[in-house]
Amino acid sequence: MTTPYPILLVEDEPHIAEGLIFNLSAEGYRVCHVTDGETALQHLETDHYALMVLDLMLPGIYGLEVCHRLRQQGDQIPILMLTARSEEQDRIAGLSMGADDYLAKPFSLKEFLLRVNAMLRRSSWSAQGSPADNGTYRFGTNSVQLTNSSATTSDGTVTLTELEVRMLDLFFTQEGQVLSRGQLLQTVWGMAPDTETRTLDNFIVRLRKYFEDDPAHPRHFLTVRGRGYRFVKTPPAT
Ligand code: CA
């Protein structure tokens, strides 16, 4: 798969960057490589990229901050974050700052390419138009507009990332039904249904933080133990 725009790789470790560039190029992707967050942000202001691969531990401003600033500006470029295996807290923070997926170092190049391909496939789907309708979807104190990736919640306005839009779209169209982890991973992330990943759970945490009055006691985005997740538009009165 080729893309009209290059992939922006932000990685300060030369040998890792070299391996990634080599493999992405072998797949036919163009790569723009920078080694720090400031330069990445400058590039993103002026140029278009299909995807950003963002290392978390960078000289100068951290990967997390880069992510945060971009999402605050409403930039919805797909972001694949690279973290060290021990950085569980960082991974969760990264996803809550708006990264779409993460890979823990050390990862296999095969796994890396699978993730990149899946992310690019999803974003080309979304460029062809979201399957959502044009209307506003309301539940609880929230109103969500999938077509322009925005939501109004009791805390204010939220800019949704492309993956959040895909996930919400699935929940809204399957309202009241249990969606298995496999179904969500496959439809939203394009991953094999048996992929072992915390990404999905972290996304649910994010949605609850946006949309639930009390994220610790969700009433809309429910866990169905051993089966998956279920979205309830109008929870029964308590
Ligand atoms: Ca690094």
JSON list of N, CA, C and O in Angstrom, two decimals, residues 139-144 151-158 207-215 220:
[
{"chain": "A", "resi": 139, "resn": "PHE", "atom": "N", "xyz": [-26.85, 11.45, 23.78]},
{"chain": "A", "resi": 139, "resn": "PHE", "atom": "CA", "xyz": [-27.13, 10.52, 24.89]},
{"chain": "A", "resi": 139, "resn": "PHE", "atom": "C", "xyz": [-26.65, 11.18, 26.18]},
{"chain": "A", "resi": 139, "resn": "PHE", "atom": "O", "xyz": [-25.66, 11.90, 26.18]},
{"chain": "A", "resi": 140, "resn": "GLY", "atom": "N", "xyz": [-27.40, 10.92, 27.27]},
{"chain": "A", "resi": 140, "resn": "GLY", "atom": "CA", "xyz": [-27.06, 11.57, 28.54]},
{"chain": "A", "resi": 140, "resn": "GLY", "atom": "C", "xyz": [-26.98, 13.07, 28.34]},
{"chain": "A", "resi": 140, "resn": "GLY", "atom": "O", "xyz": [-27.83, 13.68, 27.71]},
{"chain": "A", "resi": 141, "resn": "THR", "atom": "N", "xyz": [-25.88, 13.67, 28.82]},
{"chain": "A", "resi": 141, "resn": "THR", "atom": "CA", "xyz": [-25.70, 15.11, 28.66]},
{"chain": "A", "resi": 141, "resn": "THR", "atom": "C", "xyz": [-24.79, 15.41, 27.46]},
{"chain": "A", "resi": 141, "resn": "THR", "atom": "O", "xyz": [-24.28, 16.51, 27.34]},
{"chain": "A", "resi": 142, "resn": "ASN", "atom": "N", "xyz": [-24.59, 14.41, 26.59]},
{"chain": "A", "resi": 142, "resn": "ASN", "atom": "CA", "xyz": [-23.64, 14.56, 25.50]},
{"chain": "A", "resi": 142, "resn": "ASN", "atom": "C", "xyz": [-24.33, 14.68, 24.15]},
{"chain": "A", "resi": 142, "resn": "ASN", "atom": "O", "xyz": [-25.38, 14.08, 23.93]},
{"chain": "A", "resi": 143, "resn": "SER", "atom": "N", "xyz": [-23.72, 15.44, 23.25]},
{"chain": "A", "resi": 143, "resn": "SER", "atom": "CA", "xyz": [-24.12, 15.35, 21.85]},
{"chain": "A", "resi": 143, "resn": "SER", "atom": "C", "xyz": [-22.86, 15.18, 21.01]},
{"chain": "A", "resi": 143, "resn": "SER", "atom": "O", "xyz": [-21.84, 15.84, 21.23]},
{"chain": "A", "resi": 144, "resn": "VAL", "atom": "N", "xyz": [-22.94, 14.23, 20.08]},
{"chain": "A", "resi": 144, "resn": "VAL", "atom": "CA", "xyz": [-21.76, 13.83, 19.32]},
{"chain": "A", "resi": 144, "resn": "VAL", "atom": "C", "xyz": [-22.03, 14.02, 17.83]},
{"chain": "A", "resi": 144, "resn": "VAL", "atom": "O", "xyz": [-23.07, 13.60, 17.33]},
{"chain": "A", "resi": 151, "resn": "ALA", "atom": "N", "xyz": [-17.58, 16.53, 19.86]},
{"chain": "A", "resi": 151, "resn": "ALA", "atom": "CA", "xyz": [-18.61, 16.18, 20.82]},
{"chain": "A", "resi": 151, "resn": "ALA", "atom": "C", "xyz": [-18.72, 17.29, 21.85]},
{"chain": "A", "resi": 151, "resn": "ALA", "atom": "O", "xyz": [-17.73, 17.95, 22.16]},
{"chain": "A", "resi": 152, "resn": "THR", "atom": "N", "xyz": [-19.94, 17.48, 22.33]},
{"chain": "A", "resi": 152, "resn": "THR", "atom": "CA", "xyz": [-20.11, 18.41, 23.42]},
{"chain": "A", "resi": 152, "resn": "THR", "atom": "C", "xyz": [-20.53, 17.59, 24.63]},
{"chain": "A", "resi": 152, "resn": "THR", "atom": "O", "xyz": [-21.50, 16.83, 24.58]},
{"chain": "A", "resi": 153, "resn": "THR", "atom": "N", "xyz": [-19.76, 17.72, 25.71]},
{"chain": "A", "resi": 153, "resn": "THR", "atom": "CA", "xyz": [-20.05, 16.96, 26.92]},
{"chain": "A", "resi": 153, "resn": "THR", "atom": "C", "xyz": [-20.27, 17.96, 28.05]},
{"chain": "A", "resi": 153, "resn": "THR", "atom": "O", "xyz": [-20.15, 19.18, 27.84]},
{"chain": "A", "resi": 154, "resn": "SER", "atom": "N", "xyz": [-20.56, 17.45, 29.24]},
{"chain": "A", "resi": 154, "resn": "SER", "atom": "CA", "xyz": [-20.78, 18.36, 30.36]},
{"chain": "A", "resi": 154, "resn": "SER", "atom": "C", "xyz": [-19.50, 19.13, 30.72]},
{"chain": "A", "resi": 154, "resn": "SER", "atom": "O", "xyz": [-19.54, 20.13, 31.41]},
{"chain": "A", "resi": 155, "resn": "ASP", "atom": "N", "xyz": [-18.34, 18.65, 30.24]},
{"chain": "A", "resi": 155, "resn": "ASP", "atom": "CA", "xyz": [-17.08, 19.35, 30.50]},
{"chain": "A", "resi": 155, "resn": "ASP", "atom": "C", "xyz": [-16.66, 20.29, 29.37]},
{"chain": "A", "resi": 155, "resn": "ASP", "atom": "O", "xyz": [-15.61, 20.91, 29.45]},
{"chain": "A", "resi": 156, "resn": "GLY", "atom": "N", "xyz": [-17.44, 20.34, 28.30]},
{"chain": "A", "resi": 156, "resn": "GLY", "atom": "CA", "xyz": [-17.08, 21.22, 27.20]},
{"chain": "A", "resi": 156, "resn": "GLY", "atom": "C", "xyz": [-16.98, 20.46, 25.88]},
{"chain": "A", "resi": 156, "resn": "GLY", "atom": "O", "xyz": [-17.54, 19.37, 25.75]},
{"chain": "A", "resi": 157, "resn": "THR", "atom": "N", "xyz": [-16.22, 21.03, 24.95]},
{"chain": "A", "resi": 157, "resn": "THR", "atom": "CA", "xyz": [-16.12, 20.43, 23.62]},
{"chain": "A", "resi": 157, "resn": "THR", "atom": "C", "xyz": [-14.90, 19.52, 23.53]},
{"chain": "A", "resi": 157, "resn": "THR", "atom": "O", "xyz": [-13.84, 19.84, 24.06]},
{"chain": "A", "resi": 158, "resn": "VAL", "atom": "N", "xyz": [-15.07, 18.39, 22.89]},
{"chain": "A", "resi": 158, "resn": "VAL", "atom": "CA", "xyz": [-14.00, 17.43, 22.72]},
{"chain": "A", "resi": 158, "resn": "VAL", "atom": "C", "xyz": [-13.78, 17.22, 21.23]},
{"chain": "A", "resi": 158, "resn": "VAL", "atom": "O", "xyz": [-14.74, 17.10, 20.48]},
{"chain": "A", "resi": 207, "resn": "LEU", "atom": "N", "xyz": [-13.30, 6.97, 26.58]},
{"chain": "A", "resi": 207, "resn": "LEU", "atom": "CA", "xyz": [-14.68, 7.31, 26.25]},
{"chain": "A", "resi": 207, "resn": "LEU", "atom": "C", "xyz": [-15.47, 7.59, 27.52]},
{"chain": "A", "resi": 207, "resn": "LEU", "atom": "O", "xyz": [-16.29, 8.51, 27.58]},
{"chain": "A", "resi": 208, "resn": "ARG", "atom": "N", "xyz": [-15.22, 6.79, 28.55]},
{"chain": "A", "resi": 208, "resn": "ARG", "atom": "CA", "xyz": [-15.93, 7.00, 29.82]},
{"chain": "A", "resi": 208, "resn": "ARG", "atom": "C", "xyz": [-15.55, 8.36, 30.41]},
{"chain": "A", "resi": 208, "resn": "ARG", "atom": "O", "xyz": [-16.38, 9.05, 30.98]},
{"chain": "A", "resi": 209, "resn": "LYS", "atom": "N", "xyz": [-14.28, 8.70, 30.31]},
{"chain": "A", "resi": 209, "resn": "LYS", "atom": "CA", "xyz": [-13.82, 9.98, 30.84]},
{"chain": "A", "resi": 209, "resn": "LYS", "atom": "C", "xyz": [-14.52, 11.14, 30.12]},
{"chain": "A", "resi": 209, "resn": "LYS", "atom": "O", "xyz": [-14.91, 12.12, 30.74]},
{"chain": "A", "resi": 210, "resn": "TYR", "atom": "N", "xyz": [-14.68, 11.00, 28.82]},
{"chain": "A", "resi": 210, "resn": "TYR", "atom": "CA", "xyz": [-15.37, 12.05, 28.06]},
{"chain": "A", "resi": 210, "resn": "TYR", "atom": "C", "xyz": [-16.86, 12.13, 28.43]},
{"chain": "A", "resi": 210, "resn": "TYR", "atom": "O", "xyz": [-17.40, 13.20, 28.64]},
{"chain": "A", "resi": 211, "resn": "PHE", "atom": "N", "xyz": [-17.51, 10.96, 28.44]},
{"chain": "A", "resi": 211, "resn": "PHE", "atom": "CA", "xyz": [-18.97, 10.96, 28.31]},
{"chain": "A", "resi": 211, "resn": "PHE", "atom": "C", "xyz": [-19.74, 10.53, 29.57]},
{"chain": "A", "resi": 211, "resn": "PHE", "atom": "O", "xyz": [-20.95, 10.69, 29.61]},
{"chain": "A", "resi": 212, "resn": "GLU", "atom": "N", "xyz": [-19.07, 9.95, 30.55]},
{"chain": "A", "resi": 212, "resn": "GLU", "atom": "CA", "xyz": [-19.80, 9.49, 31.73]},
{"chain": "A", "resi": 212, "resn": "GLU", "atom": "C", "xyz": [-19.74, 10.55, 32.82]},
{"chain": "A", "resi": 212, "resn": "GLU", "atom": "O", "xyz": [-18.69, 11.16, 33.03]},
{"chain": "A", "resi": 213, "resn": "ASP", "atom": "N", "xyz": [-20.86, 10.75, 33.52]},
{"chain": "A", "resi": 213, "resn": "ASP", "atom": "CA", "xyz": [-20.85, 11.68, 34.64]},
{"chain": "A", "resi": 213, "resn": "ASP", "atom": "C", "xyz": [-19.87, 11.18, 35.71]},
{"chain": "A", "resi": 213, "resn": "ASP", "atom": "O", "xyz": [-19.15, 11.95, 36.31]},
{"chain": "A", "resi": 214, "resn": "ASP", "atom": "N", "xyz": [-19.88, 9.87, 35.94]},
{"chain": "A", "resi": 214, "resn": "ASP", "atom": "CA", "xyz": [-18.96, 9.27, 36.89]},
{"chain": "A", "resi": 214, "resn": "ASP", "atom": "C", "xyz": [-18.25, 8.10, 36.19]},
{"chain": "A", "resi": 214, "resn": "ASP", "atom": "O", "xyz": [-18.77, 6.99, 36.14]},
{"chain": "A", "resi": 215, "resn": "PRO", "atom": "N", "xyz": [-17.04, 8.38, 35.63]},
{"chain": "A", "resi": 215, "resn": "PRO", "atom": "CA", "xyz": [-16.35, 7.35, 34.84]},
{"chain": "A", "resi": 215, "resn": "PRO", "atom": "C", "xyz": [-16.12, 6.04, 35.60]},
{"chain": "A", "resi": 215, "resn": "PRO", "atom": "O", "xyz": [-16.01, 4.99, 34.97]},
{"chain": "A", "resi": 220, "resn": "HIS", "atom": "N", "xyz": [-23.31, 4.30, 30.42]},
{"chain": "A", "resi": 220, "resn": "HIS", "atom": "CA", "xyz": [-23.49, 4.19, 28.96]},
{"chain": "A", "resi": 220, "resn": "HIS", "atom": "C", "xyz": [-22.54, 3.16, 28.33]},
{"chain": "A", "resi": 220, "resn": "HIS", "atom": "O", "xyz": [-22.96, 2.37, 27.50]}
]
